[in-house]
Coordinates of C-alpha atoms and ligand atoms in Angstrom, one line a residue:
X1 CA 71.4 69.8 58.5
X2 CA 72.0 72.8 56.5
X3 CA 72.7 75.8 58.7
X4 CA 70.7 79.3 57.5
X5 CA 73.2 81.6 57.6
X6 CA 70.6 85.0 56.7
X7 CA 69.8 84.0 60.6
X8 CA 72.7 82.9 61.9
X9 CA 74.9 86.4 60.7
X10 CA 72.4 88.7 62.4
X11 CA 73.0 86.5 65.9
X12 CA 77.4 86.9 65.0
X13 CA 77.1 90.4 64.4
X14 CA 75.4 91.2 67.7
X15 CA 77.4 89.0 69.3
X16 CA 81.0 89.8 67.9
X17 CA 80.0 93.7 68.4
X18 CA 78.4 94.1 71.7
X19 CA 82.0 93.8 73.4
X20 CA 83.1 96.8 71.7
X21 CA 79.3 99.1 72.3
X22 CA 80.3 97.9 76.1
X23 CA 83.8 99.7 76.2
X24 CA 82.5 102.6 74.3
X25 CA 80.0 103.3 77.1
X26 CA 82.3 102.1 79.9
X27 CA 81.1 100.6 83.0
X28 CA 80.6 102.8 85.7
X29 CA 81.3 100.8 88.7
X30 CA 84.3 99.5 87.6
X31 CA 85.0 102.9 87.0
X32 CA 84.6 103.7 90.7
X33 CA 87.2 101.0 91.5
X34 CA 89.8 102.4 88.9
X35 CA 89.3 105.6 90.4
X36 CA 90.1 104.0 94.2
X37 CA 93.3 102.1 92.5
X38 CA 94.6 106.1 90.9
X39 CA 93.8 107.7 94.2
X40 CA 92.7 110.0 92.7
X41 CA 90.3 112.0 95.4
X42 CA 93.2 111.9 97.7
X43 CA 95.2 114.5 95.0
X44 CA 91.9 116.4 93.7
X45 CA 89.6 116.7 97.4
X46 CA 89.1 120.5 98.7
X47 CA 90.2 121.3 101.2
X48 CA 87.4 121.8 104.3
X49 CA 84.3 121.2 102.7
X50 CA 82.6 117.7 102.4
X51 CA 81.7 115.8 100.1
X52 CA 83.7 117.6 97.1
X53 CA 86.5 114.3 97.0
X54 CA 87.1 116.0 93.1
X55 CA 86.2 119.2 93.7
X56 CA 89.8 120.6 93.4
X57 CA 91.8 123.2 95.3
X58 CA 93.9 120.8 97.8
X59 CA 97.6 123.3 97.9
X60 CA 100.6 120.0 97.3
X61 CA 104.2 121.3 98.6
X62 CA 107.1 120.3 96.7
X63 CA 110.8 120.9 96.5
X64 CA 109.5 123.2 92.8
X65 CA 107.0 125.2 94.4
X66 CA 103.2 124.7 95.6
X67 CA 100.9 123.0 93.2
X68 CA 97.3 123.7 93.6
X69 CA 95.2 121.0 92.7
X70 CA 92.5 121.5 89.6
X71 CA 88.2 120.7 89.8
X72 CA 87.9 117.2 88.6
X73 CA 84.6 117.4 88.6
X74 CA 82.1 117.1 85.8
X75 CA 81.4 120.6 86.3
X76 CA 81.8 122.7 82.9
X77 CA 83.6 126.7 83.9
X78 CA 85.9 125.6 86.4
X79 CA 86.0 121.5 86.0
X80 CA 86.5 118.4 83.2
X81 CA 82.6 119.1 82.2
X82 CA 82.5 118.7 78.2
X83 CA 85.7 117.0 77.8
X84 CA 86.1 114.0 75.4
X85 CA 86.4 110.5 76.4
X86 CA 89.7 111.2 73.7
X87 CA 90.9 114.1 75.5
X88 CA 90.5 112.8 78.7
X89 CA 92.8 109.8 78.1
X90 CA 94.8 112.2 76.3
X91 CA 95.6 114.2 79.4
X92 CA 95.9 110.7 81.2
X93 CA 98.5 109.2 79.0
X94 CA 100.4 111.9 77.3
X95 CA 100.0 114.6 79.8
X96 CA 98.6 117.1 77.4
X97 CA 95.0 119.1 78.1
X98 CA 92.7 120.2 75.8
X99 CA 93.9 122.8 74.6
X100 CA 97.9 121.4 74.2
X101 CA 99.0 122.5 77.8
X102 CA 101.8 120.1 78.7
X103 CA 101.0 118.8 82.8
X104 CA 103.7 119.4 85.5
X105 CA 104.4 115.5 86.6
X106 CA 102.7 116.6 89.7
X107 CA 99.9 115.4 88.4
X108 CA 101.4 111.4 88.5
X109 CA 100.3 110.9 84.6
X110 CA 103.4 109.4 84.0
X111 CA 102.5 106.3 85.8
X112 CA 98.2 106.2 84.5
X113 CA 100.1 106.2 81.1
X114 CA 100.6 102.5 81.7
X115 CA 96.8 102.3 82.4
X116 CA 94.9 100.5 79.6
X117 CA 92.5 102.1 77.9
X118 CA 89.2 99.6 78.7
X119 CA 90.1 101.3 83.1
X120 CA 90.3 104.6 81.9
X121 CA 87.2 104.7 79.4
X122 CA 85.7 102.9 83.7
X123 CA 87.2 105.7 84.9
X124 CA 86.2 108.5 82.9
X125 CA 82.1 106.4 82.7
X126 CA 82.6 107.2 86.8
X127 CA 83.4 110.8 86.2
X128 CA 80.8 111.5 85.0
X129 CA 78.8 110.6 86.9
X130 CA 79.9 112.3 89.9
X131 CA 78.1 115.7 91.1
X132 CA 79.8 118.9 89.1
X133 CA 81.1 121.2 92.0
X134 CA 81.2 124.8 91.0
X135 CA 85.3 125.8 92.5
X136 CA 87.5 127.9 90.6
X137 CA 91.4 126.1 91.7
X138 CA 94.0 129.2 92.2
X139 CA 97.2 128.5 89.9
X140 CA 100.1 127.2 91.0
X141 CA 102.8 128.9 93.0
X142 CA 106.0 127.7 90.7
X143 CA 109.7 129.0 91.4
X144 CA 111.5 130.4 87.8
X145 CA 112.1 127.7 85.7
X146 CA 109.6 125.3 86.5
X147 CA 106.4 128.5 86.6
X148 CA 107.5 128.3 82.6
X149 CA 105.0 125.8 81.5
X150 CA 106.1 125.4 77.8
X151 CA 109.1 124.0 79.6
X152 CA 107.5 120.8 80.5
X153 CA 107.2 120.2 76.6
X154 CA 110.9 120.3 76.8
X155 CA 110.3 117.5 80.2
X156 CA 108.7 115.4 78.6
X157 CA 111.0 114.4 76.0
X158 CA 113.9 114.1 78.4
X159 CA 111.8 112.1 81.8
X160 CA 108.4 110.6 80.4
X161 CA 107.9 107.4 78.8
X162 CA 104.7 107.4 77.4
X163 CA 104.9 103.7 76.4
X164 CA 102.0 101.4 77.2
X165 CA 102.3 98.5 80.4
X166 CA 103.9 95.6 78.6
X167 CA 103.9 92.5 80.7
X168 CA 107.1 90.5 81.1
X169 CA 105.9 86.5 78.9
X170 CA 108.6 85.3 81.1
X171 CA 105.9 85.6 84.8
X172 CA 102.8 84.6 85.8
X173 CA 99.8 86.4 85.0
X174 CA 99.2 87.2 88.7
X175 CA 102.3 89.3 88.8
X176 CA 102.0 91.1 86.1
X177 CA 98.4 92.0 87.1
X178 CA 100.1 92.8 90.8
X179 CA 102.7 94.8 88.0
X180 CA 100.1 96.8 86.0
X181 CA 99.3 98.1 89.4
X182 CA 101.9 99.5 91.0
X183 CA 103.5 100.5 88.1
X184 CA 100.5 101.8 86.5
X185 CA 96.9 103.1 87.8
X186 CA 98.3 102.7 91.8
X187 CA 101.6 105.1 91.0
X188 CA 103.3 103.5 93.9
X189 CA 107.1 105.1 92.5
X190 CA 105.3 108.6 92.3
X191 CA 106.6 108.2 96.3
X192 CA 108.6 105.7 96.6
X193 CA 111.4 106.6 94.0
X194 CA 113.5 109.7 94.3
X195 CA 113.6 112.5 91.7
X196 CA 116.3 113.8 89.9
X197 CA 117.0 117.9 90.1
X198 CA 114.5 118.4 87.2
X199 CA 111.9 116.1 89.5
X200 CA 112.6 113.4 86.6
X201 CA 112.2 109.9 88.9
X202 CA 115.5 108.3 88.9
X203 CA 115.1 104.8 88.0
X204 CA 118.8 103.3 88.8
X205 CA 116.8 103.3 91.9
X206 CA 113.5 102.5 91.7
X207 CA 111.2 101.9 94.6
X208 CA 114.6 102.9 96.7
X209 CA 112.4 105.7 98.2
X210 CA 112.9 108.9 98.2
X211 CA 114.8 111.1 101.4
X212 CA 113.0 114.2 100.5
X213 CA 109.4 113.8 99.1
X214 CA 105.8 115.5 99.1
X215 CA 105.4 117.5 101.7
X216 CA 108.9 117.1 102.7
X217 CA 107.9 113.7 103.9
X218 CA 110.8 110.7 103.7
X219 CA 109.5 107.8 102.3
X220 CA 111.8 104.4 102.7
X221 CA 112.4 102.0 100.7
X222 CA 109.8 99.3 99.3
X223 CA 111.6 96.2 97.6
X224 CA 111.8 93.4 98.9
X225 CA 111.6 92.8 102.2
X226 CA 108.4 91.2 103.7
X227 CA 106.9 88.0 103.1
X228 CA 103.8 88.2 100.4
X229 CA 101.6 87.8 103.4
X230 CA 102.8 90.2 105.3
X231 CA 102.8 92.4 102.5
X232 CA 99.8 91.8 101.7
X233 CA 99.0 92.6 105.8
X234 CA 100.2 96.1 105.4
X235 CA 98.5 96.5 102.4
X236 CA 94.9 95.7 103.9
X237 CA 94.9 96.9 107.3
X238 CA 98.4 99.3 107.8
X239 CA 100.2 97.2 110.2
X240 CA 103.6 95.9 109.7
X241 CA 105.6 92.1 110.8
X242 CA 106.4 93.9 113.7
X243 CA 103.0 95.0 114.7
X244 CA 104.0 98.5 114.2
X245 CA 101.1 100.9 112.0
X246 CA 101.9 103.0 108.1
X247 CA 100.8 106.4 108.4
X248 CA 101.8 109.7 107.2
X249 CA 100.6 109.9 103.2
X250 CA 101.3 105.8 103.1
X251 CA 97.9 105.5 105.2
X252 CA 95.9 107.3 101.8
X253 CA 97.4 105.3 100.3
X254 CA 95.7 102.8 102.4
X255 CA 92.4 103.7 103.1
X256 CA 91.5 105.2 99.4
X257 CA 93.5 102.0 97.3
X258 CA 95.2 99.5 98.9
X259 CA 92.2 98.1 101.2
X260 CA 89.5 99.0 98.9
X261 CA 90.8 96.7 96.5
X262 CA 89.6 92.9 95.8
X263 CA 91.1 90.0 97.8
X264 CA 92.8 89.1 93.9
X265 CA 94.8 92.1 93.2
X266 CA 95.5 93.2 96.5
X267 CA 97.0 89.2 96.4
X268 CA 98.7 90.1 93.0
X269 CA 100.7 93.5 94.3
X270 CA 101.8 91.8 97.5
X271 CA 103.4 88.7 94.8
X272 CA 104.8 91.4 92.4
X273 CA 106.5 93.4 95.8
X274 CA 107.6 90.7 97.3
X275 CA 109.5 88.7 93.7
X276 CA 110.5 92.3 93.0
X277 CA 114.3 92.2 92.2
Ligands
HEC301 C1 99.3 113.0 93.8 C2 98.4 113.7 93.1 C3 97.2 113.9 92.1 C4 96.9 112.6 91.7 C5 97.0 111.2 92.7 C6 96.1 112.7 91.1 N1 95.9 113.8 90.5 FE1 95.1 114.6 88.5 N2 96.2 116.3 88.5 C7 96.9 116.7 89.5 C8 97.7 117.9 89.3 C9 99.2 118.4 90.1 C10 97.3 118.0 88.4 C11 97.6 119.4 87.4 C12 99.1 119.6 86.2 C13 99.5 120.5 85.9 O1 99.1 122.1 85.9 O2 100.3 120.8 85.0 C14 96.8 117.4 88.1 C15 95.7 117.4 86.9 C16 94.4 116.6 86.3 C17 93.8 116.8 85.5 C18 93.6 118.0 84.1 C19 92.6 118.8 84.6 C20 92.7 119.8 83.9 O3 91.8 120.9 84.5 O4 93.3 120.3 83.1 C21 93.2 115.7 85.2 C22 92.2 115.3 84.2 C23 93.3 114.4 86.1 N3 94.4 115.2 86.9 C24 92.9 113.4 86.4 C25 93.4 112.4 87.4 C26 92.3 111.5 88.0 C27 91.5 110.3 87.6 C28 93.1 110.6 88.9 C29 93.1 109.2 89.9 C30 92.9 107.9 88.3 C31 94.0 111.6 89.5 N4 94.3 112.6 88.6 C32 95.2 111.8 90.6 C33 97.7 115.8 91.3 C34 97.2 114.7 91.0
HEC302 C1 102.2 109.4 98.6 C2 103.0 108.6 98.8 C3 103.1 107.5 98.4 C4 102.7 106.5 97.6 C5 101.9 106.8 96.4 C6 102.5 105.8 98.5 N1 103.4 105.0 99.2 FE1 104.4 103.1 100.4 N2 105.2 104.8 101.8 C7 104.8 106.3 102.0 C8 105.2 106.5 103.0 C9 105.1 107.5 103.3 C10 105.5 106.2 103.6 C11 106.3 105.5 105.6 C12 105.5 105.2 106.3 C13 105.7 104.9 107.1 O1 106.1 105.0 107.4 O2 104.3 105.3 108.4 C14 105.5 104.4 102.9 C15 106.1 102.9 103.0 C16 105.5 101.9 102.7 C17 105.5 100.7 103.1 C18 106.6 100.4 104.2 C19 107.9 100.0 104.3 C20 108.5 100.0 105.2 O3 109.4 99.5 105.2 O4 108.0 100.4 106.4 C21 105.7 100.0 101.4 C22 105.6 98.3 101.4 C23 105.2 100.6 101.1 N3 104.6 102.0 101.4 C24 104.2 100.1 99.9 C25 103.7 100.9 98.5 C26 102.7 100.4 97.6 C27 102.6 99.0 97.4 C28 102.4 101.4 96.6 C29 101.8 101.4 95.8 C30 100.2 101.1 95.4 C31 102.8 102.6 97.5 N4 103.5 102.6 99.0 C32 102.6 104.3 97.6 C33 104.8 107.1 100.3 C34 103.9 106.4 99.6

């Protein structure tokens, strides 16, 4: 039998191009799942306003001053409406705004930089579908010298590792999936790792806890002490092996992120945590 290349070619082209076009448009449903993974709402919400999950204005008190989290709905004036996919990905992975402003690490782009392009494209596709909210957010109220935003350029040179996530070839796919989520979108280390006097994560104490967390919270170590199943339970319903429940900001992480993950993803995280060395 002779293959009719004239007929086969268009079919082959469609098959190879299909994943590319699907990717460029972004998968909205998947994007919503990724937003849960990143707990965007726990910081970008509007206080005392219903259905303004991403409208901004929530204040975060840190040892460096108070941050007023911006509006990331598609509103043209007060939100990020009109941002291109490229600008969004640069903000999330390079910590830089469309005007070239360097972001403070109170925005955990230091972890989001590990997210895959596919995840970010889907996330942007979802954010584009959210109802725009008009809400102009006040400027941050930071002490000297942190009020000088250009200093963040030097900060990034010292403390920001913008390399994408690199899987460990000695570990299983499941372990690597857990590592990707914990160190990327779920940004667990942003709370569970102590910071140096410049606000950089002290990676020699990775995941060992932070006695001076955001809003003066004391954050315990999350290093392995529990079995895989115990991590799974704690992150799914908030119950620790001793029957006590996790609360504080971890309560938000559980309700926004870990309780909403698929069983496979939560198992992957639990595996990564229980084997962490
Ligand atoms: C721990 C709190 C926190 C979380 C979680 C968080 N953000 Fe933010 N985000 C901030 C802060 C604070 C800023 C402002 C940074 C600055 O002004 O330098 C910010 C800024 C931004 C900006 C830039 C907005 C602008 O107007 O320039 C974007 C885009 C953004 N965040 C998207 C997200 C997305 C998407 C998620 C979830 C995947 C997320 N953020 C999760 C705290 C957070
Ligand atoms: C916004 C800050 C924050 C983030 C982000 C965060 N945690 Fe936590 N975590 C806490 C706090 C605070 C506690 C203590 C809660 C309590 O004891 O009630 C805690 C407790 C825990 C504990 C229990 C430790 C113990 O000894 O009781 C585990 C396990 C844990 N977190 C895992 C995670 C994982 C996994 C992630 C990422 C998916 C994560 N955390 C992200 C703040 C955070």
